[in-house]
Short mmCIF file of C-alpha atoms and ligand atoms in Angstrom, two decimals:
data_model
loop_
_atom_site.label_atom_id
_atom_site.label_comp_id
_atom_site.label_asym_id
_atom_site.label_seq_id
_atom_site.Cartn_x
_atom_site.Cartn_y
_atom_site.Cartn_z
CA MET R 1 53.51 99.39 129.74
CA GLN R 2 50.51 97.07 129.48
CA ALA R 3 50.05 94.63 132.35
CA ASP R 4 50.01 91.69 129.93
CA ALA R 5 53.08 92.79 127.95
CA ARG R 6 55.81 90.28 127.14
CA LEU R 7 59.35 91.59 127.24
CA GLN R 8 61.60 90.49 124.42
CA VAL R 9 64.93 89.47 125.96
CA LEU R 10 68.34 88.57 124.56
CA ILE R 11 70.78 86.18 126.17
CA GLU R 12 74.25 87.62 126.36
CA ALA R 13 76.88 85.11 125.28
CA ASP R 14 80.59 85.45 125.98
CA VAL R 15 82.17 85.12 122.53
CA GLY R 16 85.72 85.77 123.68
CA GLN R 17 85.85 88.97 125.66
CA GLY R 18 85.52 87.32 129.07
CA ARG R 19 83.40 90.17 130.39
CA CYS R 20 79.68 89.37 130.61
CA GLY R 21 77.45 86.64 129.34
CA VAL R 22 77.00 82.90 129.56
CA ALA R 23 80.27 81.10 129.01
CA ASP R 24 79.05 78.01 127.18
CA ALA R 25 76.07 76.38 125.48
CA ASP R 26 74.97 74.52 128.64
CA ALA R 27 74.72 77.74 130.62
CA CYS R 28 72.91 79.33 127.69
CA LEU R 29 70.31 76.53 127.56
CA ARG R 30 69.74 76.75 131.32
CA LEU R 31 69.02 80.47 130.94
CA LEU R 32 66.80 79.75 127.95
CA ASP R 33 64.81 77.33 130.12
CA ALA R 34 64.45 79.95 132.81
CA ILE R 35 63.20 82.48 130.25
CA SER R 36 60.72 79.95 128.83
CA GLY R 37 59.36 79.50 132.34
CA CYS R 38 58.48 83.19 132.64
CA ASP R 39 55.12 84.21 131.18
CA ARG R 40 56.18 87.78 130.70
CA LEU R 41 59.45 87.07 128.88
CA ALA R 42 59.95 86.08 125.26
CA PHE R 43 63.34 84.90 124.05
CA ALA R 44 64.42 87.09 121.12
CA GLY R 45 68.01 86.05 120.48
CA LEU R 46 71.67 86.51 121.36
CA GLN R 47 73.81 89.47 122.32
CA ALA R 48 77.33 88.48 121.25
CA TYR R 49 79.78 91.40 121.40
CA GLN R 50 83.55 90.89 121.41
CA GLY R 51 85.07 94.25 122.36
CA GLY R 52 88.65 92.98 122.58
CA VAL R 53 88.83 92.42 118.84
CA GLN R 54 87.84 95.95 117.90
CA HIS R 55 91.13 97.64 118.69
CA GLU R 56 93.50 95.05 117.29
CA ARG R 57 95.68 97.28 115.14
CA SER R 58 96.28 94.96 112.22
CA HIS R 59 93.53 94.30 109.75
CA ALA R 60 94.40 90.58 109.68
CA ALA R 61 94.27 90.27 113.48
CA ARG R 62 90.81 91.87 113.52
CA ARG R 63 89.65 89.60 110.70
CA ASP R 64 90.85 86.50 112.60
CA GLY R 65 89.47 87.70 115.94
CA ALA R 66 86.11 88.53 114.39
CA ALA R 67 86.01 85.07 112.78
CA ARG R 68 86.66 83.40 116.15
CA ALA R 69 83.90 85.47 117.79
CA ALA R 70 81.47 84.61 114.98
CA GLU R 71 82.33 80.90 115.31
CA ARG R 72 81.61 81.05 119.03
CA ALA R 73 78.34 82.88 118.41
CA ALA R 74 77.37 80.20 115.89
CA VAL R 75 77.92 77.48 118.51
CA PHE R 76 75.40 79.19 120.80
CA VAL R 77 72.91 79.60 117.95
CA LEU R 78 73.18 75.91 117.03
CA ALA R 79 72.63 74.82 120.62
CA ILE R 80 69.52 77.00 120.86
CA GLU R 81 68.17 75.65 117.56
CA HIS R 82 68.88 72.05 118.58
CA ALA R 83 66.85 72.75 121.71
CA GLY R 84 63.95 73.53 119.41
CA GLN R 85 63.96 77.31 119.72
CA ALA R 86 64.42 79.86 116.99
CA CYS R 87 67.09 82.51 117.50
CA PRO R 88 65.77 85.45 115.49
CA ILE R 89 68.33 88.05 116.56
CA VAL R 90 72.09 87.58 116.71
CA THR R 91 73.67 90.93 117.42
CA GLY R 92 77.37 91.73 117.83
CA GLY R 93 80.37 93.41 116.31
CA GLY R 94 81.72 96.92 116.61
CA THR R 95 83.54 99.55 114.59
CA GLY R 96 86.73 97.51 114.23
CA SER R 97 85.09 94.27 113.16
CA ALA R 98 81.89 95.33 111.37
CA GLU R 99 83.34 94.82 107.89
CA PHE R 100 83.94 91.14 108.72
CA ASP R 101 80.82 90.63 110.86
CA LEU R 102 78.59 91.82 108.01
CA HIS R 103 79.68 88.87 105.91
CA SER R 104 79.95 86.24 108.64
CA GLY R 105 76.50 84.83 107.98
CA VAL R 106 76.01 84.61 111.75
CA TYR R 107 74.84 88.05 112.84
CA THR R 108 71.46 89.48 111.96
CA GLU R 109 72.67 92.95 112.95
CA VAL R 110 75.93 94.66 113.87
CA GLN R 111 76.33 97.28 116.56
CA PRO R 112 79.22 99.62 115.78
CA GLY R 113 79.05 102.96 117.58
CA SER R 114 82.44 104.67 117.57
CA TYR R 115 82.52 104.89 113.77
CA VAL R 116 80.32 107.97 114.07
CA PHE R 117 83.15 109.85 115.79
CA MET R 118 86.27 107.81 115.07
CA ASP R 119 88.46 108.60 118.06
CA ALA R 120 92.26 108.75 117.98
CA ASP R 121 92.64 105.20 119.28
CA TYR R 122 90.43 103.80 116.54
CA GLY R 123 92.28 106.01 114.08
CA SER R 124 95.42 104.00 114.88
CA ASN R 125 93.89 100.79 113.53
CA ASP R 126 94.95 99.67 110.08
CA TRP R 127 91.97 100.62 107.91
CA SER R 128 93.20 99.08 104.69
CA GLY R 129 90.02 97.02 104.36
CA ALA R 130 86.58 97.79 103.01
CA LEU R 131 85.38 100.24 105.66
CA ARG R 132 87.04 103.51 106.56
CA PHE R 133 85.79 106.37 108.72
CA GLU R 134 86.86 109.94 109.42
CA HIS R 135 87.29 111.83 112.66
CA SER R 136 84.23 113.90 113.48
CA LEU R 137 84.48 114.55 117.22
CA PHE R 138 86.76 117.36 118.31
CA ILE R 139 87.38 119.23 121.52
CA ALA R 140 87.89 122.92 120.85
CA ALA R 141 90.83 123.78 123.11
CA GLY R 142 91.95 127.37 123.58
CA VAL R 143 95.61 128.30 123.88
CA MET R 144 95.92 129.91 127.32
CA SER R 145 99.68 130.17 127.74
CA ARG R 146 102.79 130.27 125.59
CA ALA R 147 105.09 131.16 128.47
CA ARG R 148 107.82 128.70 127.55
CA PRO R 149 109.50 128.25 124.21
CA GLY R 150 108.69 125.00 122.41
CA ARG R 151 105.32 124.49 124.06
CA VAL R 152 101.91 126.00 124.58
CA VAL R 153 99.26 125.21 127.17
CA VAL R 154 95.60 124.66 126.25
CA ASP R 155 92.54 124.75 128.47
CA ALA R 156 91.65 121.08 127.97
CA GLY R 157 93.11 118.53 130.38
CA LEU R 158 91.90 115.51 132.34
CA LYS R 159 88.51 117.10 133.06
CA SER R 160 87.93 117.57 129.34
CA VAL R 161 89.02 114.33 127.76
CA ALA R 162 89.31 110.64 128.64
CA VAL R 163 92.92 109.48 128.38
CA ASP R 164 92.51 105.75 129.10
CA SER R 165 93.13 104.94 125.43
CA GLY R 166 95.86 107.51 124.94
CA LEU R 167 96.23 111.25 124.80
CA PRO R 168 94.27 113.37 122.35
CA ARG R 169 95.82 114.31 119.02
CA VAL R 170 96.00 117.83 117.66
CA PHE R 171 94.00 117.72 114.43
CA GLY R 172 95.23 119.34 111.23
CA ARG R 173 98.25 121.11 112.73
CA GLU R 174 101.61 119.61 111.81
CA GLY R 175 104.30 119.88 114.47
CA LEU R 176 101.96 120.18 117.46
CA VAL R 177 101.79 117.21 119.84
CA TYR R 178 99.60 116.95 122.90
CA LEU R 179 102.15 115.71 125.44
CA GLN R 180 100.53 115.71 128.84
CA ALA R 181 97.14 116.19 130.47
CA ASN R 182 96.89 117.93 133.85
CA ASP R 183 93.56 118.52 135.59
CA GLU R 184 92.56 121.62 133.61
CA HIS R 185 95.62 122.08 131.41
CA GLY R 186 97.00 120.33 128.36
CA ILE R 187 100.68 120.65 127.47
CA VAL R 188 101.30 120.80 123.72
CA SER R 189 104.82 120.65 122.31
CA VAL R 190 105.75 122.76 119.30
CA ASP R 191 108.34 121.20 116.99
CA ALA R 192 111.35 123.25 115.95
CA GLY R 193 110.46 125.06 112.73
CA THR R 194 106.74 125.13 113.57
CA ALA R 195 105.19 128.48 114.45
CA ALA R 196 103.72 128.38 117.96
CA PRO R 197 99.98 129.03 118.05
CA GLU R 198 98.94 132.43 119.32
CA LEU R 199 97.19 133.05 122.62
CA ALA R 200 93.45 132.29 122.29
CA ASP R 201 94.02 130.26 119.11
CA MET R 202 91.76 127.27 119.04
CA LEU R 203 93.24 123.80 118.55
CA MET R 204 90.96 120.97 117.58
CA LEU R 205 91.75 117.87 119.62
CA VAL R 206 90.70 114.37 118.60
CA PRO R 207 90.01 112.48 121.85
CA GLY R 208 91.76 109.16 122.44
CA HIS R 209 88.48 107.50 123.46
CA CYS R 210 85.16 108.98 122.36
CA ASP R 211 82.76 107.09 124.64
CA PRO R 212 83.95 108.34 128.06
CA THR R 213 84.71 111.80 126.62
CA LEU R 214 81.30 112.62 125.20
CA ASN R 215 79.37 112.46 128.46
CA LEU R 216 81.66 115.12 129.93
CA TYR R 217 79.87 117.69 127.77
CA ASP R 218 76.49 119.39 127.82
CA GLU R 219 76.25 119.94 124.08
CA LEU R 220 77.62 118.85 120.76
CA ILE R 221 78.18 121.70 118.32
CA GLY R 222 77.57 120.53 114.75
CA PHE R 223 79.55 122.54 112.22
CA ARG R 224 80.32 122.37 108.52
CA ASP R 225 82.86 124.55 106.68
CA GLY R 226 83.33 126.60 109.84
CA VAL R 227 79.62 127.40 110.18
CA VAL R 228 77.59 126.11 113.15
CA GLU R 229 74.59 124.20 111.84
CA ALA R 230 73.23 122.54 114.96
CA VAL R 231 73.56 122.35 118.72
CA TRP R 232 72.57 119.00 120.18
CA PRO R 233 72.17 118.43 123.91
CA VAL R 234 74.07 115.36 125.15
CA ALA R 235 71.36 113.26 126.79
CA ALA R 236 73.95 111.03 128.48
CA ARG R 237 75.66 114.03 130.12
CA GLY R 238 76.90 113.18 133.60
CA MET R 239 75.63 109.61 133.47
CA SER R 240 78.47 107.77 135.08
CA ARG R 241 76.91 104.30 135.06
C1 LIG Z 1 78.04 95.99 123.98
C2 LIG Z 1 78.62 96.98 123.04
N1 LIG Z 1 78.16 97.03 121.76
C3 LIG Z 1 78.65 97.90 120.87
C4 LIG Z 1 79.66 98.79 121.22
C5 LIG Z 1 80.17 99.74 120.17
O1 LIG Z 1 81.40 99.33 119.73
P1 LIG Z 1 82.44 100.29 118.98
O2 LIG Z 1 82.76 101.39 119.92
O3 LIG Z 1 83.58 99.40 118.72
O4 LIG Z 1 81.78 100.76 117.76
C6 LIG Z 1 80.17 98.78 122.53
C7 LIG Z 1 81.22 99.71 122.89
O5 LIG Z 1 81.67 99.83 123.98
C8 LIG Z 1 79.64 97.84 123.45
O6 LIG Z 1 80.11 97.77 124.72
#
């Protein structure tokens, strides 16, 4: 970096999540003042993400929550503009709210991420609106035991998949339900009338939560129509903070 570089910085505003960011316009303007007093910093705009809205199941609840977040973001923008500063970037929104954020007139960019993979938790949202995404992230789990009737055991448990947002779902196989995750084992029930998978069969699991699952893996295997087309290293592998 050049010694005379100026870093572009965003102020994070709390637009309803209660996690990080300045809570109100006064706190925002104090921070803006502090930034203006630093030669090497240039104010570039607002970071205004409301994660709590994203997983509201109903489309209407997400629409209303996204509108409240956008209104709060607009209050911060107005305060900054009244203080005589431009606010070139207003960034926020996620997979669950992007369809509303895009038309809010407040954000200059949206920041959805999970839509790329569409985990099982996101799959439970009501997607009756304008945007809809498909699952694309799967854990290939091998059947390692069928010792008991009505269930099989796969080699993907707590070390393979984050379960904070629910257990993984078995993709494309009716009658198979992932019931329980042990350290290295996953218990899958087999409904009456459903043929139990064979030993070494591979079940494709859709993780409940993609973000904390992905960094458990060294590589992503890209495949289409059953043919491997790419192997991508996971740069965030093992990064726990
Ligand atoms: C600050 C921030 N922006 C964007 C995202 C992406 O949101 P989503 O996973 O809903 O697409 C996240 C997700 O955790 C986030 O924390």
